[in-house]
Coordinates of C-alpha atoms in Angstrom, one line a residue:
M22 CA 77.7 94.8 122.5
S23 CA 78.1 94.2 118.8
R24 CA 81.3 94.4 116.9
K25 CA 81.5 97.1 114.4
I26 CA 82.9 95.5 111.3
C27 CA 84.1 98.2 108.5
V28 CA 84.2 96.6 105.1
V29 CA 85.9 98.8 102.5
I30 CA 84.8 98.1 98.8
T31 CA 86.9 99.8 96.2
A32 CA 86.0 98.4 92.9
R33 CA 83.1 96.5 91.0
P34 CA 85.1 93.1 91.4
S35 CA 85.4 93.5 95.0
Y36 CA 81.8 93.7 95.6
A37 CA 81.1 90.2 94.0
R38 CA 84.0 89.0 96.2
I39 CA 82.4 90.1 99.4
K40 CA 78.6 90.4 98.9
T41 CA 77.7 87.3 100.7
A42 CA 79.9 88.1 103.7
L43 CA 78.1 91.5 103.7
Q44 CA 74.6 89.7 103.9
A45 CA 76.0 87.4 106.5
I46 CA 77.5 90.1 108.7
N47 CA 74.2 92.1 108.4
K48 CA 72.2 89.2 109.7
H49 CA 74.6 88.3 112.6
P50 CA 73.2 89.3 116.0
E51 CA 76.8 90.1 117.3
L52 CA 78.1 92.2 114.3
E53 CA 77.2 95.7 113.0
L54 CA 78.2 96.4 109.2
Q55 CA 79.9 99.6 108.4
L56 CA 80.0 99.9 104.7
V57 CA 82.5 102.1 102.9
V58 CA 82.5 102.4 99.0
A59 CA 85.4 104.2 97.5
A60 CA 87.5 104.6 94.4
S61 CA 86.3 103.3 91.0
A62 CA 83.3 101.5 92.6
L63 CA 81.7 104.9 92.8
L64 CA 82.2 105.9 89.2
D65 CA 79.9 105.2 86.2
K66 CA 82.9 104.9 84.0
Y67 CA 83.7 101.7 85.7
G68 CA 80.4 100.1 86.1
N69 CA 79.2 102.3 88.9
A70 CA 79.1 99.4 91.4
V71 CA 77.5 101.5 94.1
A72 CA 74.4 101.6 92.4
Q73 CA 74.2 97.9 92.3
I74 CA 75.1 97.9 95.9
E75 CA 72.4 100.2 96.9
K76 CA 69.9 98.3 94.8
D77 CA 70.9 95.2 96.8
G78 CA 69.6 97.0 100.0
F79 CA 72.9 97.5 101.6
H80 CA 73.3 100.9 103.6
I81 CA 76.5 102.5 102.5
T82 CA 77.9 104.5 105.6
E83 CA 80.5 106.3 103.7
K84 CA 81.3 107.2 100.1
V85 CA 85.0 108.2 99.5
Y86 CA 86.4 109.6 96.4
T87 CA 89.9 108.8 95.9
L88 CA 90.6 108.0 92.2
V89 CA 92.9 110.3 90.5
E90 CA 92.0 110.4 86.7
G91 CA 94.6 109.1 84.2
E92 CA 94.7 105.2 84.4
N93 CA 98.5 105.2 84.4
L94 CA 101.4 104.4 87.0
V95 CA 101.7 107.8 88.3
T96 CA 97.9 108.4 88.9
T97 CA 97.7 104.7 90.5
S98 CA 100.3 105.7 93.0
K99 CA 98.6 109.1 93.9
S100 CA 95.3 107.3 94.2
T101 CA 96.8 105.0 96.7
G102 CA 98.1 107.8 98.9
L103 CA 94.9 109.7 98.6
G104 CA 93.0 106.7 99.8
I105 CA 95.1 106.5 102.7
I106 CA 94.5 110.0 103.6
E107 CA 90.6 109.8 103.1
L108 CA 90.1 106.5 104.7
S109 CA 92.1 107.7 107.7
T110 CA 89.4 110.2 108.4
V111 CA 86.7 107.9 107.8
F112 CA 88.1 105.3 110.2
D113 CA 88.6 108.0 112.8
Q114 CA 84.9 109.0 112.6
L115 CA 83.5 105.5 112.5
R116 CA 85.7 103.8 115.2
P117 CA 85.4 100.2 114.0
D118 CA 86.3 97.2 116.0
A119 CA 87.8 95.7 112.7
V120 CA 88.4 96.7 109.0
V121 CA 88.1 94.1 106.1
T122 CA 90.0 94.6 103.1
I123 CA 89.4 92.5 99.8
A124 CA 91.9 90.7 97.7
D125 CA 94.7 92.6 95.8
R126 CA 93.6 95.7 93.9
F127 CA 96.0 98.6 94.3
E128 CA 93.4 100.5 96.3
T129 CA 93.2 97.7 99.0
I130 CA 96.7 98.7 100.3
S131 CA 95.3 102.1 101.3
T132 CA 92.7 100.5 103.5
S133 CA 95.5 98.1 105.0
I134 CA 97.9 100.9 105.7
A135 CA 95.3 103.4 107.3
A136 CA 93.6 100.7 109.4
S137 CA 97.3 99.2 110.8
Y138 CA 98.7 102.8 111.5
M139 CA 95.5 103.6 113.4
N140 CA 95.7 100.3 115.4
I141 CA 92.6 98.8 114.1
P142 CA 92.7 95.0 113.7
L143 CA 92.5 94.2 110.0
A144 CA 91.1 91.0 108.3
H145 CA 92.2 90.3 104.7
I146 CA 90.3 88.0 102.3
Q147 CA 91.8 86.2 99.6
G148 CA 95.3 86.3 100.8
G149 CA 98.2 83.8 100.0
E150 CA 97.2 83.6 96.2
V151 CA 99.8 83.8 93.3
T152 CA 99.3 85.9 90.3
G153 CA 101.0 88.0 87.9
S154 CA 101.4 91.8 87.9
I155 CA 101.6 94.3 90.7
D156 CA 98.5 92.5 92.2
E157 CA 100.7 89.8 93.9
K158 CA 103.0 92.4 95.8
V159 CA 99.7 94.1 97.0
R160 CA 98.1 91.0 98.0
H161 CA 101.3 89.8 100.1
A162 CA 101.6 93.3 101.5
N163 CA 98.0 93.2 102.8
T164 CA 98.7 89.7 104.1
K165 CA 101.6 91.1 106.3
L166 CA 99.5 94.1 107.6
A167 CA 96.5 91.9 108.4
D168 CA 95.8 90.2 111.8
L169 CA 93.2 87.9 110.6
H170 CA 93.3 85.9 107.2
F171 CA 90.3 84.5 105.4
V172 CA 91.7 82.4 102.5
S173 CA 90.0 80.7 99.7
T174 CA 92.2 77.5 99.2
N175 CA 94.6 75.3 101.1
K176 CA 97.7 76.2 99.3
A177 CA 96.8 79.8 99.9
A178 CA 96.7 79.1 103.7
E179 CA 100.0 77.3 103.4
R180 CA 101.5 80.5 101.8
V181 CA 100.2 82.8 104.5
I182 CA 101.5 80.6 107.2
K183 CA 105.1 80.3 105.4
M184 CA 105.0 84.2 105.4
G185 CA 105.1 84.1 109.2
E186 CA 101.4 84.4 110.0
E187 CA 100.2 82.6 113.0
P188 CA 98.4 79.2 111.9
A189 CA 95.6 80.0 114.4
K190 CA 94.8 83.3 112.4
V191 CA 94.5 81.9 109.2
H192 CA 91.2 80.4 108.2
I193 CA 90.2 78.5 105.0
T194 CA 86.7 80.0 104.2
G195 CA 86.5 79.8 100.5
C196 CA 85.8 82.5 98.2
P197 CA 82.4 84.5 98.9
S198 CA 81.9 84.7 95.2
I199 CA 81.7 80.9 94.9
D200 CA 78.6 81.3 97.3
I201 CA 76.8 83.4 94.5
A202 CA 78.0 80.7 92.1
E203 CA 76.3 78.1 94.2
N204 CA 73.2 80.0 94.1
V205 CA 73.3 80.7 90.5
L206 CA 73.6 76.9 89.6
K207 CA 70.2 76.1 91.3
N208 CA 68.7 78.2 88.4
C209 CA 70.9 79.3 85.6
R210 CA 68.2 80.6 83.4
I211 CA 68.8 84.2 81.9
D212 CA 65.6 85.6 83.5
F213 CA 66.2 89.3 82.5
D214 CA 66.5 91.2 79.3
I215 CA 70.2 92.1 79.1
I216 CA 70.3 95.0 76.9
P217 CA 67.1 96.9 78.3
K218 CA 68.5 96.3 81.8
Y219 CA 72.1 97.0 81.3
G220 CA 72.5 99.1 78.2
G221 CA 75.7 99.1 76.1
V222 CA 76.7 99.6 72.6
G223 CA 77.5 97.5 69.4
S224 CA 75.6 95.0 67.4
Q225 CA 72.5 93.3 68.9
F226 CA 72.0 89.5 68.6
D227 CA 69.8 86.7 69.9
V228 CA 71.4 85.2 72.9
N229 CA 69.5 82.0 72.2
S230 CA 71.9 81.5 69.2
G231 CA 74.8 81.2 71.4
Y232 CA 77.7 83.6 72.4
I233 CA 80.8 83.9 74.3
V234 CA 81.9 86.4 76.9
V235 CA 85.0 88.6 77.0
M236 CA 86.5 90.5 79.9
Q237 CA 90.1 91.6 79.3
H238 CA 91.9 94.1 81.7
P239 CA 95.2 95.8 81.3
V240 CA 98.4 94.3 83.0
T241 CA 99.9 96.9 85.2
T242 CA 103.5 95.8 84.7
E243 CA 102.7 95.7 81.0
N244 CA 100.6 98.8 81.0
D245 CA 102.4 100.3 77.7
Q246 CA 101.2 97.1 75.8
A247 CA 97.6 97.2 76.8
R248 CA 96.1 98.6 73.5
E249 CA 98.2 96.0 71.3
Q250 CA 97.1 93.2 73.7
V251 CA 93.3 94.0 73.5
L252 CA 93.5 94.3 69.8
A253 CA 94.8 90.7 69.5
T254 CA 91.8 89.6 71.3
L255 CA 89.4 91.9 69.2
N256 CA 90.9 90.4 66.1
A257 CA 90.6 86.9 67.1
V258 CA 86.8 87.2 68.2
N259 CA 86.1 89.3 64.9
A260 CA 87.7 86.6 62.8
L261 CA 85.6 83.9 64.5
N262 CA 82.5 85.9 63.8
M263 CA 80.8 84.7 67.1
N264 CA 78.3 86.5 69.0
T265 CA 80.0 88.1 72.0
F266 CA 79.3 90.1 75.2
W267 CA 82.3 92.3 75.7
F268 CA 82.9 93.9 79.1
W269 CA 84.8 97.3 79.7
P270 CA 88.3 97.2 81.6
N271 CA 88.9 97.9 85.0
V272 CA 90.7 101.1 86.4
D273 CA 94.2 99.6 86.6
A274 CA 97.3 101.3 84.8
G275 CA 97.0 100.8 80.9
S276 CA 93.1 100.9 81.2
D277 CA 93.2 103.9 78.9
G278 CA 95.1 102.0 76.2
T279 CA 92.7 99.0 76.4
S280 CA 89.7 101.3 76.1
K281 CA 91.2 103.2 73.5
G282 CA 91.7 100.0 71.5
I283 CA 88.4 98.8 71.9
R284 CA 86.9 102.2 70.8
T285 CA 89.1 102.4 67.7
F286 CA 88.3 99.0 66.8
R287 CA 84.6 99.5 67.2
E288 CA 84.6 102.7 65.0
T289 CA 86.8 101.7 62.2
R290 CA 85.9 98.0 62.0
N291 CA 82.2 98.2 63.0
P292 CA 81.9 94.5 64.0
N293 CA 78.6 93.1 63.6
N294 CA 78.9 90.4 66.3
I295 CA 79.8 92.3 69.5
W296 CA 77.8 93.8 72.2
F297 CA 79.9 96.1 74.7
L298 CA 78.8 96.3 78.3
K299 CA 80.1 98.1 81.4
N300 CA 78.7 95.9 84.4
M301 CA 76.2 93.5 85.7
S302 CA 75.1 92.4 89.2
P303 CA 77.1 89.6 90.3
E304 CA 74.1 87.1 89.8
D305 CA 73.3 88.2 86.4
F306 CA 76.7 88.1 85.3
L307 CA 77.2 84.6 86.5
K308 CA 74.0 83.6 84.7
L309 CA 75.3 85.1 81.5
L310 CA 78.4 83.1 82.0
C311 CA 76.4 79.9 82.8
N312 CA 74.6 80.2 79.5
S313 CA 77.7 81.1 77.3
R314 CA 79.8 78.9 75.3
C315 CA 83.3 80.2 76.9
I316 CA 84.6 83.0 78.6
V317 CA 87.9 84.7 77.0
G318 CA 90.3 87.2 78.5
N319 CA 92.2 87.5 82.0
S320 CA 89.8 88.0 84.5
S321 CA 90.0 86.0 87.7
V322 CA 86.2 85.1 87.2
A323 CA 87.4 82.8 84.6
I324 CA 89.5 81.0 87.1
R325 CA 87.6 81.1 90.1
E326 CA 83.6 81.2 89.6
C327 CA 83.9 79.4 86.2
S328 CA 85.9 76.5 87.5
Y329 CA 82.9 76.0 89.9
L330 CA 80.2 76.6 87.4
G331 CA 82.2 74.6 84.7
V332 CA 82.3 77.3 82.1
P333 CA 85.2 76.8 79.4
A334 CA 87.9 79.5 79.7
V335 CA 90.6 80.9 77.7
N336 CA 93.0 82.8 79.7
I337 CA 95.2 85.1 77.9
G338 CA 98.5 86.4 79.0
T339 CA 100.3 86.9 82.4
R340 CA 97.7 88.6 84.4
Q341 CA 96.6 85.4 86.2
A342 CA 100.1 83.5 86.0
G343 CA 100.3 81.2 88.9
R344 CA 96.9 81.4 90.1
E345 CA 95.2 77.9 91.0
R346 CA 92.9 76.7 88.5
G347 CA 90.4 73.9 87.8
K348 CA 90.5 71.9 84.5
N349 CA 88.3 74.5 82.7
V350 CA 91.1 76.9 81.8
I351 CA 93.3 77.0 78.7
D352 CA 96.4 79.5 78.8
T353 CA 97.3 81.3 75.6
S354 CA 99.8 84.1 74.6
Y355 CA 98.6 87.3 73.0
S356 CA 98.6 85.8 69.5
S357 CA 95.3 86.2 67.6
K358 CA 95.7 82.9 66.1
E359 CA 96.4 80.9 69.4
I360 CA 93.3 82.7 71.0
E361 CA 91.2 81.6 68.1
E362 CA 92.3 78.1 68.1
A363 CA 91.9 77.9 72.1
I364 CA 88.3 79.4 71.9
L365 CA 87.3 76.7 69.2
K366 CA 88.9 74.1 71.4
Q367 CA 86.9 75.1 74.4
I368 CA 83.5 75.3 72.5
E369 CA 84.1 71.9 70.9
H370 CA 84.8 70.6 74.6
G371 CA 81.7 72.2 76.2
F372 CA 81.2 72.5 79.9
Y373 CA 83.4 71.0 82.5
E374 CA 82.6 69.4 85.8
K375 CA 82.2 71.5 88.9
D376 CA 85.5 72.0 90.6
T377 CA 85.5 73.3 94.5
V378 CA 89.2 74.4 94.5
Y379 CA 87.9 77.9 95.7
G380 CA 85.1 76.8 98.1
D381 CA 81.9 75.0 98.8
G382 CA 79.5 78.0 98.7
K383 CA 79.6 78.9 102.4
A384 CA 82.2 81.3 102.6
G385 CA 80.1 84.3 103.7
E386 CA 78.6 82.6 106.6
K387 CA 82.0 81.4 107.8
I388 CA 83.5 84.9 107.6
A389 CA 80.7 86.5 109.7
A390 CA 81.0 83.8 112.3
L391 CA 84.7 84.2 112.5
L392 CA 84.6 87.9 112.7
A393 CA 82.0 87.5 115.5
R394 CA 84.0 85.1 117.8
E395 CA 87.9 85.5 116.9
P396 CA 89.9 87.7 119.3
L397 CA 90.5 91.1 117.5
S398 CA 94.2 92.1 118.0
F399 CA 96.7 94.2 116.0
T400 CA 99.6 92.5 117.9
K401 CA 101.4 89.8 116.2
R402 CA 103.6 87.0 117.3
L403 CA 106.6 86.5 115.0
T404 CA 106.8 82.7 113.8
Y405 CA 109.8 83.3 111.4

């Protein structure tokens, strides 16, 4: 009898972090995939990840609307509570043998709490990592609620074990997003028309003339500074007058400030070198990065996938503070001048050698195999 594995995706980056595992679960003869898509992953405002998921051929078992509008600390807390309520109903209906939660976004703790209180074994992907913001608290809380741990790095495994988790339940699988990067490396050519396919607004330019990519999200513990922080990056990019693909921020508290900063700058300054986008498929996005001169901002993609791809990265501020990284990253403050200098330095350096700190491109297959064979239990043996 197949094990029913319920995977909950709550945001566009979570899909890239789990896609190859979803494919491997679907193919595994001893597993049955139950796919639940919720929160910002359902909304066009944040890239409409559900459309990409369906386009990739996955059957969505349930869609769960849990996001309270507002993009602030209050609505974040309320959305988390609503997620627990709605996901509890879904789990009661689906009766999965195990639930999978991904990484550290605030919505993921709803998944973990609902599954744990319903005595459903919980698997957590990407535990044990260190970053800034509320994400680290959420990630470690997910770890303590989880029964199986699929971590990306050796150091992450060490941290999870030091938190009291059984070593036998901690598995170093690598990050599934590296699987996609591995496939993209085989053919990095941009084989699609970016603007006709994905739309957007701003000033068009010839991609063959060179460009950078910017992805900057709000920092939840600095949410009141989000607008000021994104303006520093906008001023730096505008001053350099480089062709730029700029991606819209995620749903974290402060997103409204980031979005307003971008809109105000776009309308008042009318930059002639920036094209603004909401989302891309994981494969197309990595192809875009592979052909870029540099990625700028505070997204984990600059740390994870770009370390494997060798793409030069400028990481701004505290959002990724403490995360393991390859040699491709330069860290800066929110100083426009410092950001400008770092971008120029990275462009002058060019691409870096591939770094496998986050995996070897086989994470999805490893995760599916472990879900099929590992004993599923919600009873922990305390080791601390």
